[in-house]
Amino acid sequence: MNERDVLLNELAQGLRPMSEGVEWFDELGSEEQSEVLLFLRHHCVQARAVAEDAPESIRRAGLRPTHSPAVLISRGRIDMQLGKIAGLTPVDERRKAFRLLIAVLTVADGRRRERFCSGGCGHWWHHLSAAD
């Protein structure tokens, strides 16, 4: 666990405002942004994101259905589409991809928490609090 992991999980759990996350993401260099997007993609897959998560994730991310990341997540296998979203390169698209991947993680991890972790678990990120 490092500072970045904590920040991203706090964003996904609503413990930090998305505006703070976007500001942090915008300050990263291009290579670091790519690493963050790939990290988020990986964690969305680990949280068992499914195609049915797309509409709610798009809504939570505040994207229009015509934005590139929203179009991508709505087509094809979710694991493949998450990789394409993480690979977007224009600055505007990266910011949208960041918001969408955080939202996908929010939805998928929320479901995982309800189904598998409601009685307790050892996932460190499920034990964060606003005070942390």
mmCIF file of N, CA and C in Angstrom:
data_model
loop_
_atom_site.group_PDB
_atom_site.id
_atom_site.type_symbol
_atom_site.label_atom_id
_atom_site.label_comp_id
_atom_site.label_asym_id
_atom_site.label_seq_id
_atom_site.Cartn_x
_atom_site.Cartn_y
_atom_site.Cartn_z
ATOM 1 N N MET A 1 0.851 -1.174 0.000
ATOM 2 C CA MET A 1 0.000 0.000 0.000
ATOM 3 C C MET A 1 0.897 1.237 0.000
ATOM 4 N N ASN A 2 0.599 2.166 -0.897
ATOM 5 C CA ASN A 2 1.315 3.429 -0.913
ATOM 6 C C ASN A 2 0.304 4.580 -0.958
ATOM 7 N N GLU A 3 0.813 5.779 -0.945
ATOM 8 C CA GLU A 3 -0.035 6.971 -0.905
ATOM 9 C C GLU A 3 -1.018 7.017 -2.080
ATOM 10 N N ARG A 4 -0.537 6.658 -3.267
ATOM 11 C CA ARG A 4 -1.395 6.648 -4.458
ATOM 12 C C ARG A 4 -2.542 5.653 -4.302
ATOM 13 N N ASP A 5 -2.231 4.450 -3.822
ATOM 14 C CA ASP A 5 -3.259 3.428 -3.631
ATOM 15 C C ASP A 5 -4.335 3.909 -2.663
ATOM 16 N N VAL A 6 -3.909 4.532 -1.583
ATOM 17 C CA VAL A 6 -4.854 5.037 -0.589
ATOM 18 C C VAL A 6 -5.725 6.120 -1.208
ATOM 19 N N LEU A 7 -5.109 7.069 -1.907
ATOM 20 C CA LEU A 7 -5.853 8.168 -2.535
ATOM 21 C C LEU A 7 -6.909 7.635 -3.499
ATOM 22 N N LEU A 8 -6.525 6.715 -4.364
ATOM 23 C CA LEU A 8 -7.461 6.188 -5.363
ATOM 24 C C LEU A 8 -8.608 5.429 -4.703
ATOM 25 N N ASN A 9 -8.315 4.677 -3.664
ATOM 26 C CA ASN A 9 -9.377 3.972 -2.953
ATOM 27 C C ASN A 9 -10.268 4.934 -2.171
ATOM 28 N N GLU A 10 -9.699 5.993 -1.637
ATOM 29 C CA GLU A 10 -10.522 7.004 -0.963
ATOM 30 C C GLU A 10 -11.455 7.688 -1.953
ATOM 31 N N LEU A 11 -10.978 7.938 -3.148
ATOM 32 C CA LEU A 11 -11.836 8.514 -4.185
ATOM 33 C C LEU A 11 -12.970 7.557 -4.536
ATOM 34 N N ALA A 12 -12.634 6.288 -4.719
ATOM 35 C CA ALA A 12 -13.637 5.292 -5.096
ATOM 36 C C ALA A 12 -14.682 5.098 -4.002
ATOM 37 N N GLN A 13 -14.296 5.318 -2.761
ATOM 38 C CA GLN A 13 -15.224 5.139 -1.649
ATOM 39 C C GLN A 13 -15.925 6.431 -1.242
ATOM 40 N N GLY A 14 -15.649 7.508 -1.960
ATOM 41 C CA GLY A 14 -16.290 8.782 -1.637
ATOM 42 C C GLY A 14 -15.740 9.447 -0.390
ATOM 43 N N LEU A 15 -14.550 9.037 0.034
ATOM 44 C CA LEU A 15 -13.926 9.640 1.217
ATOM 45 C C LEU A 15 -13.170 10.916 0.863
ATOM 46 N N ARG A 16 -12.945 11.120 -0.419
ATOM 47 C CA ARG A 16 -12.340 12.354 -0.939
ATOM 48 C C ARG A 16 -13.187 12.813 -2.115
ATOM 49 N N PRO A 17 -13.275 14.112 -2.318
ATOM 50 C CA PRO A 17 -14.056 14.608 -3.463
ATOM 51 C C PRO A 17 -13.332 14.348 -4.786
ATOM 52 N N MET A 18 -14.105 14.062 -5.819
ATOM 53 C CA MET A 18 -13.520 13.792 -7.133
ATOM 54 C C MET A 18 -12.715 14.992 -7.628
ATOM 55 N N SER A 19 -13.139 16.205 -7.302
ATOM 56 C CA SER A 19 -12.392 17.395 -7.737
ATOM 57 C C SER A 19 -10.946 17.336 -7.243
ATOM 58 N N GLU A 20 -10.739 16.848 -6.033
ATOM 59 C CA GLU A 20 -9.386 16.694 -5.486
ATOM 60 C C GLU A 20 -8.609 15.644 -6.277
ATOM 61 N N GLY A 21 -9.280 14.556 -6.636
ATOM 62 C CA GLY A 21 -8.634 13.507 -7.420
ATOM 63 C C GLY A 21 -8.253 13.975 -8.806
ATOM 64 N N VAL A 22 -9.140 14.713 -9.454
ATOM 65 C CA VAL A 22 -8.858 15.220 -10.802
ATOM 66 C C VAL A 22 -7.700 16.212 -10.753
ATOM 67 N N GLU A 23 -7.681 17.055 -9.741
ATOM 68 C CA GLU A 23 -6.574 18.014 -9.589
ATOM 69 C C GLU A 23 -5.251 17.270 -9.421
ATOM 70 N N TRP A 24 -5.240 16.239 -8.585
ATOM 71 C CA TRP A 24 -4.045 15.422 -8.377
ATOM 72 C C TRP A 24 -3.624 14.753 -9.687
ATOM 73 N N PHE A 25 -4.587 14.165 -10.401
ATOM 74 C CA PHE A 25 -4.308 13.469 -11.661
ATOM 75 C C PHE A 25 -3.735 14.440 -12.693
ATOM 76 N N ASP A 26 -4.312 15.640 -12.784
ATOM 77 C CA ASP A 26 -3.846 16.629 -13.757
ATOM 78 C C ASP A 26 -2.408 17.070 -13.502
ATOM 79 N N GLU A 27 -1.963 16.998 -12.262
ATOM 80 C CA GLU A 27 -0.600 17.411 -11.916
ATOM 81 C C GLU A 27 0.452 16.352 -12.259
ATOM 82 N N LEU A 28 0.003 15.133 -12.563
ATOM 83 C CA LEU A 28 0.935 14.063 -12.908
ATOM 84 C C LEU A 28 1.449 14.247 -14.330
ATOM 85 N N GLY A 29 2.625 13.723 -14.592
ATOM 86 C CA GLY A 29 3.146 13.692 -15.948
ATOM 87 C C GLY A 29 2.411 12.639 -16.767
ATOM 88 N N SER A 30 2.618 12.661 -18.043
ATOM 89 C CA SER A 30 1.932 11.750 -18.960
ATOM 90 C C SER A 30 2.177 10.276 -18.609
ATOM 91 N N GLU A 31 3.415 9.938 -18.321
ATOM 92 C CA GLU A 31 3.758 8.550 -17.982
ATOM 93 C C GLU A 31 3.093 8.114 -16.676
ATOM 94 N N GLU A 32 3.106 9.004 -15.684
ATOM 95 C CA GLU A 32 2.458 8.691 -14.409
ATOM 96 C C GLU A 32 0.951 8.546 -14.577
ATOM 97 N N GLN A 33 0.358 9.387 -15.413
ATOM 98 C CA GLN A 33 -1.074 9.262 -15.680
ATOM 99 C C GLN A 33 -1.386 7.898 -16.281
ATOM 100 N N SER A 34 -0.553 7.468 -17.227
ATOM 101 C CA SER A 34 -0.747 6.151 -17.839
ATOM 102 C C SER A 34 -0.674 5.047 -16.793
ATOM 103 N N GLU A 35 0.289 5.146 -15.888
ATOM 104 C CA GLU A 35 0.429 4.153 -14.821
ATOM 105 C C GLU A 35 -0.812 4.121 -13.932
ATOM 106 N N VAL A 36 -1.337 5.287 -13.593
ATOM 107 C CA VAL A 36 -2.528 5.366 -12.739
ATOM 108 C C VAL A 36 -3.724 4.742 -13.450
ATOM 109 N N LEU A 37 -3.892 5.043 -14.736
ATOM 110 C CA LEU A 37 -5.022 4.489 -15.481
ATOM 111 C C LEU A 37 -4.913 2.964 -15.584
ATOM 112 N N LEU A 38 -3.713 2.467 -15.815
ATOM 113 C CA LEU A 38 -3.521 1.005 -15.874
ATOM 114 C C LEU A 38 -3.754 0.361 -14.507
ATOM 115 N N PHE A 39 -3.319 1.030 -13.451
ATOM 116 C CA PHE A 39 -3.559 0.555 -12.091
ATOM 117 C C PHE A 39 -5.065 0.463 -11.835
ATOM 118 N N LEU A 40 -5.796 1.514 -12.204
ATOM 119 C CA LEU A 40 -7.244 1.517 -12.012
ATOM 120 C C LEU A 40 -7.909 0.424 -12.839
ATOM 121 N N ARG A 41 -7.472 0.250 -14.067
ATOM 122 C CA ARG A 41 -8.025 -0.805 -14.922
ATOM 123 C C ARG A 41 -7.856 -2.162 -14.258
ATOM 124 N N HIS A 42 -6.661 -2.408 -13.751
ATOM 125 C CA HIS A 42 -6.373 -3.670 -13.073
ATOM 126 C C HIS A 42 -7.302 -3.877 -11.876
ATOM 127 N N HIS A 43 -7.480 -2.839 -11.088
ATOM 128 C CA HIS A 43 -8.306 -2.977 -9.894
ATOM 129 C C HIS A 43 -9.792 -3.095 -10.221
ATOM 130 N N CYS A 44 -10.222 -2.502 -11.304
ATOM 131 C CA CYS A 44 -11.611 -2.698 -11.757
ATOM 132 C C CYS A 44 -11.841 -4.160 -12.128
ATOM 133 N N VAL A 45 -10.885 -4.743 -12.816
ATOM 134 C CA VAL A 45 -10.986 -6.163 -13.189
ATOM 135 C C VAL A 45 -10.949 -7.025 -11.930
ATOM 136 N N GLN A 46 -10.042 -6.722 -10.998
ATOM 137 C CA GLN A 46 -9.948 -7.479 -9.750
ATOM 138 C C GLN A 46 -11.232 -7.378 -8.927
ATOM 139 N N ALA A 47 -11.907 -6.233 -9.024
ATOM 140 C CA ALA A 47 -13.163 -6.033 -8.286
ATOM 141 C C ALA A 47 -14.342 -6.682 -9.009
ATOM 142 N N ARG A 48 -14.044 -7.324 -10.141
ATOM 143 C CA ARG A 48 -15.046 -8.053 -10.926
ATOM 144 C C ARG A 48 -16.076 -7.137 -11.582
ATOM 145 N N ALA A 49 -15.578 -6.079 -12.215
ATOM 146 C CA ALA A 49 -16.460 -5.193 -12.978
ATOM 147 C C ALA A 49 -17.139 -6.000 -14.082
ATOM 148 N N VAL A 50 -18.399 -5.691 -14.338
ATOM 149 C CA VAL A 50 -19.175 -6.365 -15.380
ATOM 150 C C VAL A 50 -19.777 -5.307 -16.305
ATOM 151 N N ALA A 51 -20.173 -5.748 -17.494
ATOM 152 C CA ALA A 51 -20.717 -4.825 -18.491
ATOM 153 C C ALA A 51 -21.906 -4.039 -17.952
ATOM 154 N N GLU A 52 -22.684 -4.652 -17.072
ATOM 155 C CA GLU A 52 -23.856 -3.981 -16.513
ATOM 156 C C GLU A 52 -23.489 -2.808 -15.613
ATOM 157 N N ASP A 53 -22.214 -2.681 -15.248
ATOM 158 C CA ASP A 53 -21.755 -1.553 -14.431
ATOM 159 C C ASP A 53 -21.609 -0.274 -15.248
ATOM 160 N N ALA A 54 -21.594 -0.398 -16.570
ATOM 161 C CA ALA A 54 -21.317 0.751 -17.441
ATOM 162 C C ALA A 54 -22.266 1.925 -17.234
ATOM 163 N N PRO A 55 -23.587 1.756 -17.341
ATOM 164 C CA PRO A 55 -24.468 2.925 -17.224
ATOM 165 C C PRO A 55 -24.321 3.675 -15.894
ATOM 166 N N GLU A 56 -24.266 2.945 -14.794
ATOM 167 C CA GLU A 56 -24.127 3.600 -13.489
ATOM 168 C C GLU A 56 -22.764 4.272 -13.358
ATOM 169 N N SER A 57 -21.733 3.655 -13.903
ATOM 170 C CA SER A 57 -20.390 4.239 -13.844
ATOM 171 C C SER A 57 -20.320 5.517 -14.677
ATOM 172 N N ILE A 58 -20.920 5.506 -15.837
ATOM 173 C CA ILE A 58 -20.958 6.702 -16.687
ATOM 174 C C ILE A 58 -21.685 7.825 -15.957
ATOM 175 N N ARG A 59 -22.810 7.496 -15.334
ATOM 176 C CA ARG A 59 -23.583 8.496 -14.584
ATOM 177 C C ARG A 59 -22.752 9.061 -13.437
ATOM 178 N N ARG A 60 -22.138 8.185 -12.659
ATOM 179 C CA ARG A 60 -21.342 8.634 -11.506
ATOM 180 C C ARG A 60 -20.147 9.478 -11.928
ATOM 181 N N ALA A 61 -19.579 9.164 -13.085
ATOM 182 C CA ALA A 61 -18.420 9.911 -13.570
ATOM 183 C C ALA A 61 -18.815 11.266 -14.149
ATOM 184 N N GLY A 62 -20.108 11.469 -14.357
ATOM 185 C CA GLY A 62 -20.572 12.738 -14.909
ATOM 186 C C GLY A 62 -20.263 12.887 -16.385
ATOM 187 N N LEU A 63 -20.190 11.766 -17.097
ATOM 188 C CA LEU A 63 -19.878 11.800 -18.521
ATOM 189 C C LEU A 63 -21.153 11.714 -19.346
ATOM 190 N N ARG A 64 -21.079 12.281 -20.520
ATOM 191 C CA ARG A 64 -22.166 12.087 -21.484
ATOM 192 C C ARG A 64 -21.931 10.749 -22.181
ATOM 193 N N PRO A 65 -22.994 10.109 -22.634
ATOM 194 C CA PRO A 65 -22.839 8.815 -23.320
ATOM 195 C C PRO A 65 -22.012 8.911 -24.601
ATOM 196 N N THR A 66 -21.828 10.123 -25.127
ATOM 197 C CA THR A 66 -21.054 10.301 -26.358
ATOM 198 C C THR A 66 -19.565 10.523 -26.111
ATOM 199 N N HIS A 67 -19.146 10.705 -24.865
ATOM 200 C CA HIS A 67 -17.724 10.857 -24.570
ATOM 201 C C HIS A 67 -17.007 9.533 -24.855
ATOM 202 N N SER A 68 -15.813 9.623 -25.384
ATOM 203 C CA SER A 68 -15.073 8.420 -25.805
ATOM 204 C C SER A 68 -15.010 7.318 -24.753
ATOM 205 N N PRO A 69 -14.627 7.613 -23.506
ATOM 206 C CA PRO A 69 -14.583 6.523 -22.518
ATOM 207 C C PRO A 69 -15.958 5.884 -22.295
ATOM 208 N N ALA A 70 -17.023 6.689 -22.342
ATOM 209 C CA ALA A 70 -18.379 6.162 -22.156
ATOM 210 C C ALA A 70 -18.773 5.261 -23.319
ATOM 211 N N VAL A 71 -18.405 5.664 -24.525
ATOM 212 C CA VAL A 71 -18.699 4.842 -25.703
ATOM 213 C C VAL A 71 -17.946 3.525 -25.604
ATOM 214 N N LEU A 72 -16.670 3.592 -25.238
ATOM 215 C CA LEU A 72 -15.858 2.380 -25.149
ATOM 216 C C LEU A 72 -16.397 1.391 -24.123
ATOM 217 N N ILE A 73 -16.743 1.876 -22.936
ATOM 218 C CA ILE A 73 -17.170 0.943 -21.882
ATOM 219 C C ILE A 73 -18.514 0.296 -22.213
ATOM 220 N N SER A 74 -19.238 0.913 -23.113
ATOM 221 C CA SER A 74 -20.565 0.393 -23.472
ATOM 222 C C SER A 74 -20.528 -0.655 -24.572
ATOM 223 N N ARG A 75 -19.340 -0.963 -25.081
ATOM 224 C CA ARG A 75 -19.205 -1.915 -26.189
ATOM 225 C C ARG A 75 -18.216 -3.012 -25.863
ATOM 226 N N GLY A 76 -18.566 -4.233 -26.165
ATOM 227 C CA GLY A 76 -17.614 -5.339 -26.064
ATOM 228 C C GLY A 76 -17.352 -5.804 -24.650
ATOM 229 N N ARG A 77 -16.376 -6.685 -24.532
ATOM 230 C CA ARG A 77 -15.992 -7.264 -23.237
ATOM 231 C C ARG A 77 -15.417 -6.189 -22.332
ATOM 232 N N ILE A 78 -15.907 -6.134 -21.121
ATOM 233 C CA ILE A 78 -15.518 -5.056 -20.208
ATOM 234 C C ILE A 78 -14.019 -5.025 -19.942
ATOM 235 N N ASP A 79 -13.379 -6.183 -19.771
ATOM 236 C CA ASP A 79 -11.944 -6.175 -19.487
ATOM 237 C C ASP A 79 -11.153 -5.582 -20.652
ATOM 238 N N MET A 80 -11.575 -5.888 -21.863
ATOM 239 C CA MET A 80 -10.914 -5.339 -23.055
ATOM 240 C C MET A 80 -11.168 -3.831 -23.148
ATOM 241 N N GLN A 81 -12.399 -3.418 -22.886
ATOM 242 C CA GLN A 81 -12.764 -2.011 -22.997
ATOM 243 C C GLN A 81 -12.070 -1.169 -21.924
ATOM 244 N N LEU A 82 -11.914 -1.723 -20.734
ATOM 245 C CA LEU A 82 -11.210 -0.983 -19.682
ATOM 246 C C LEU A 82 -9.767 -0.727 -20.092
ATOM 247 N N GLY A 83 -9.153 -1.685 -20.770
ATOM 248 C CA GLY A 83 -7.792 -1.493 -21.275
ATOM 249 C C GLY A 83 -7.720 -0.401 -22.317
ATOM 250 N N LYS A 84 -8.712 -0.343 -23.193
ATOM 251 C CA LYS A 84 -8.753 0.716 -24.205
ATOM 252 C C LYS A 84 -8.945 2.078 -23.549
ATOM 253 N N ILE A 85 -9.798 2.126 -22.538
ATOM 254 C CA ILE A 85 -10.032 3.383 -21.827
ATOM 255 C C ILE A 85 -8.744 3.839 -21.147
ATOM 256 N N ALA A 86 -8.040 2.914 -20.509
ATOM 257 C CA ALA A 86 -6.780 3.246 -19.838
ATOM 258 C C ALA A 86 -5.721 3.706 -20.829
ATOM 259 N N GLY A 87 -5.854 3.312 -22.093
ATOM 260 C CA GLY A 87 -4.871 3.665 -23.114
ATOM 261 C C GLY A 87 -5.160 4.951 -23.871
ATOM 262 N N LEU A 88 -6.237 5.634 -23.531
ATOM 263 C CA LEU A 88 -6.543 6.888 -24.220
ATOM 264 C C LEU A 88 -5.427 7.900 -23.965
ATOM 265 N N THR A 89 -5.063 8.668 -25.001
ATOM 266 C CA THR A 89 -3.922 9.572 -24.851
ATOM 267 C C THR A 89 -4.237 11.064 -24.815
ATOM 268 N N PRO A 90 -5.269 11.562 -25.496
ATOM 269 C CA PRO A 90 -5.504 13.015 -25.387
ATOM 270 C C PRO A 90 -5.791 13.414 -23.934
ATOM 271 N N VAL A 91 -5.294 14.578 -23.531
ATOM 272 C CA VAL A 91 -5.422 15.034 -22.147
ATOM 273 C C VAL A 91 -6.877 15.027 -21.688
ATOM 274 N N ASP A 92 -7.779 15.577 -22.488
ATOM 275 C CA ASP A 92 -9.201 15.610 -22.111
ATOM 276 C C ASP A 92 -9.751 14.203 -21.910
ATOM 277 N N GLU A 93 -9.368 13.294 -22.783
ATOM 278 C CA GLU A 93 -9.865 11.918 -22.689
ATOM 279 C C GLU A 93 -9.284 11.200 -21.478
ATOM 280 N N ARG A 94 -8.043 11.501 -21.144
ATOM 281 C CA ARG A 94 -7.420 10.879 -19.962
ATOM 282 C C ARG A 94 -8.161 11.284 -18.695
ATOM 283 N N ARG A 95 -8.496 12.558 -18.600
ATOM 284 C CA ARG A 95 -9.228 13.043 -17.428
ATOM 285 C C ARG A 95 -10.588 12.340 -17.327
ATOM 286 N N LYS A 96 -11.280 12.210 -18.448
ATOM 287 C CA LYS A 96 -12.571 11.499 -18.461
ATOM 288 C C LYS A 96 -12.366 10.022 -18.123
ATOM 289 N N ALA A 97 -11.294 9.439 -18.650
ATOM 290 C CA ALA A 97 -10.990 8.032 -18.363
ATOM 291 C C ALA A 97 -10.737 7.840 -16.872
ATOM 292 N N PHE A 98 -10.016 8.761 -16.279
ATOM 293 C CA PHE A 98 -9.734 8.699 -14.847
ATOM 294 C C PHE A 98 -11.039 8.711 -14.053
ATOM 295 N N ARG A 99 -11.902 9.660 -14.353
ATOM 296 C CA ARG A 99 -13.179 9.758 -13.641
ATOM 297 C C ARG A 99 -14.020 8.495 -13.834
ATOM 298 N N LEU A 100 -14.030 7.972 -15.069
ATOM 299 C CA LEU A 100 -14.828 6.775 -15.340
ATOM 300 C C LEU A 100 -14.263 5.549 -14.632
ATOM 301 N N LEU A 101 -12.960 5.371 -14.666
ATOM 302 C CA LEU A 101 -12.367 4.197 -14.018
ATOM 303 C C LEU A 101 -12.553 4.240 -12.498
ATOM 304 N N ILE A 102 -12.494 5.423 -11.912
ATOM 305 C CA ILE A 102 -12.788 5.553 -10.483
ATOM 306 C C ILE A 102 -14.238 5.130 -10.235
ATOM 307 N N ALA A 103 -15.148 5.579 -11.103
ATOM 308 C CA ALA A 103 -16.565 5.232 -10.943
ATOM 309 C C ALA A 103 -16.799 3.733 -11.112
ATOM 310 N N VAL A 104 -16.130 3.112 -12.077
ATOM 311 C CA VAL A 104 -16.264 1.659 -12.267
ATOM 312 C C VAL A 104 -15.770 0.938 -11.008
ATOM 313 N N LEU A 105 -14.645 1.386 -10.476
ATOM 314 C CA LEU A 105 -14.123 0.779 -9.252
ATOM 315 C C LEU A 105 -15.108 0.969 -8.097
ATOM 316 N N THR A 106 -15.720 2.126 -8.016
ATOM 317 C CA THR A 106 -16.724 2.392 -6.983
ATOM 318 C C THR A 106 -17.861 1.373 -7.058
ATOM 319 N N VAL A 107 -18.401 1.202 -8.249
ATOM 320 C CA VAL A 107 -19.540 0.300 -8.447
ATOM 321 C C VAL A 107 -19.144 -1.160 -8.201
ATOM 322 N N ALA A 108 -18.073 -1.594 -8.834
ATOM 323 C CA ALA A 108 -17.664 -3.002 -8.737
ATOM 324 C C ALA A 108 -17.199 -3.364 -7.323
ATOM 325 N N ASP A 109 -16.408 -2.499 -6.706
ATOM 326 C CA ASP A 109 -15.920 -2.804 -5.366
ATOM 327 C C ASP A 109 -17.054 -2.705 -4.343
ATOM 328 N N GLY A 110 -17.994 -1.814 -4.574
ATOM 329 C CA GLY A 110 -19.160 -1.736 -3.696
ATOM 330 C C GLY A 110 -19.944 -3.041 -3.705
ATOM 331 N N ARG A 111 -20.109 -3.599 -4.884
ATOM 332 C CA ARG A 111 -20.812 -4.881 -5.011
ATOM 333 C C ARG A 111 -20.006 -5.994 -4.328
ATOM 334 N N ARG A 112 -18.687 -5.993 -4.552
ATOM 335 C CA ARG A 112 -17.831 -7.008 -3.926
ATOM 336 C C ARG A 112 -17.905 -6.895 -2.402
ATOM 337 N N ARG A 113 -17.908 -5.682 -1.911
ATOM 338 C CA ARG A 113 -17.975 -5.455 -0.467
ATOM 339 C C ARG A 113 -19.286 -6.009 0.111
ATOM 340 N N GLU A 114 -20.391 -5.756 -0.597
ATOM 341 C CA GLU A 114 -21.701 -6.257 -0.157
ATOM 342 C C GLU A 114 -21.763 -7.780 -0.170
ATOM 343 N N ARG A 115 -21.293 -8.373 -1.265
ATOM 344 C CA ARG A 115 -21.436 -9.822 -1.441
ATOM 345 C C ARG A 115 -20.446 -10.648 -0.658
ATOM 346 N N PHE A 116 -19.214 -10.203 -0.624
ATOM 347 C CA PHE A 116 -18.161 -11.056 -0.084
ATOM 348 C C PHE A 116 -17.505 -10.544 1.199
ATOM 349 N N CYS A 117 -17.678 -9.266 1.504
ATOM 350 C CA CYS A 117 -16.937 -8.694 2.621
ATOM 351 C C CYS A 117 -17.824 -8.106 3.713
ATOM 352 N N SER A 118 -19.123 -8.286 3.599
ATOM 353 C CA SER A 118 -20.036 -7.654 4.559
ATOM 354 C C SER A 118 -19.838 -8.187 5.977
ATOM 355 N N GLY A 119 -19.369 -9.411 6.102
ATOM 356 C CA GLY A 119 -19.123 -9.989 7.421
ATOM 357 C C GLY A 119 -17.722 -9.733 7.926
ATOM 358 N N GLY A 120 -16.961 -8.935 7.183
ATOM 359 C CA GLY A 120 -15.575 -8.649 7.538
ATOM 360 C C GLY A 120 -14.629 -9.239 6.512
ATOM 361 N N CYS A 121 -13.502 -8.604 6.355
ATOM 362 C CA CYS A 121 -12.502 -9.075 5.387
ATOM 363 C C CYS A 121 -11.140 -8.526 5.755
ATOM 364 N N GLY A 122 -10.154 -8.972 5.034
ATOM 365 C CA GLY A 122 -8.790 -8.517 5.267
ATOM 366 C C GLY A 122 -8.303 -7.517 4.242
ATOM 367 N N HIS A 123 -9.195 -7.014 3.379
ATOM 368 C CA HIS A 123 -8.786 -6.022 2.377
ATOM 369 C C HIS A 123 -8.510 -4.696 3.073
ATOM 370 N N TRP A 124 -7.281 -4.214 3.043
ATOM 371 C CA TRP A 124 -6.934 -2.981 3.747
ATOM 372 C C TRP A 124 -7.778 -1.806 3.269
ATOM 373 N N TRP A 125 -8.120 -1.785 1.970
ATOM 374 C CA TRP A 125 -8.860 -0.648 1.418
ATOM 375 C C TRP A 125 -10.313 -0.624 1.883
ATOM 376 N N HIS A 126 -10.792 -1.717 2.428
ATOM 377 C CA HIS A 126 -12.151 -1.729 2.971
ATOM 378 C C HIS A 126 -12.180 -1.220 4.420
ATOM 379 N N HIS A 127 -11.036 -0.839 4.920
ATOM 380 C CA HIS A 127 -10.950 -0.361 6.304
ATOM 381 C C HIS A 127 -10.468 1.080 6.369
ATOM 382 N N LEU A 128 -10.578 1.810 5.257
ATOM 383 C CA LEU A 128 -10.223 3.219 5.251
ATOM 384 C C LEU A 128 -11.377 3.995 5.874
ATOM 385 N N SER A 129 -11.063 5.138 6.400
ATOM 386 C CA SER A 129 -12.121 6.017 6.906
ATOM 387 C C SER A 129 -11.757 7.449 6.552
ATOM 388 N N ALA A 130 -12.694 8.338 6.676
ATOM 389 C CA ALA A 130 -12.450 9.746 6.340
ATOM 390 C C ALA A 130 -11.334 10.323 7.192
ATOM 391 N N ALA A 131 -11.132 9.777 8.372
ATOM 392 C CA ALA A 131 -10.074 10.270 9.267
ATOM 393 C C ALA A 131 -8.681 9.854 8.815
ATOM 394 N N ASP A 132 -8.605 8.787 8.006
ATOM 395 C CA ASP A 132 -7.285 8.311 7.545
ATOM 396 C C ASP A 132 -6.698 9.304 6.583
#
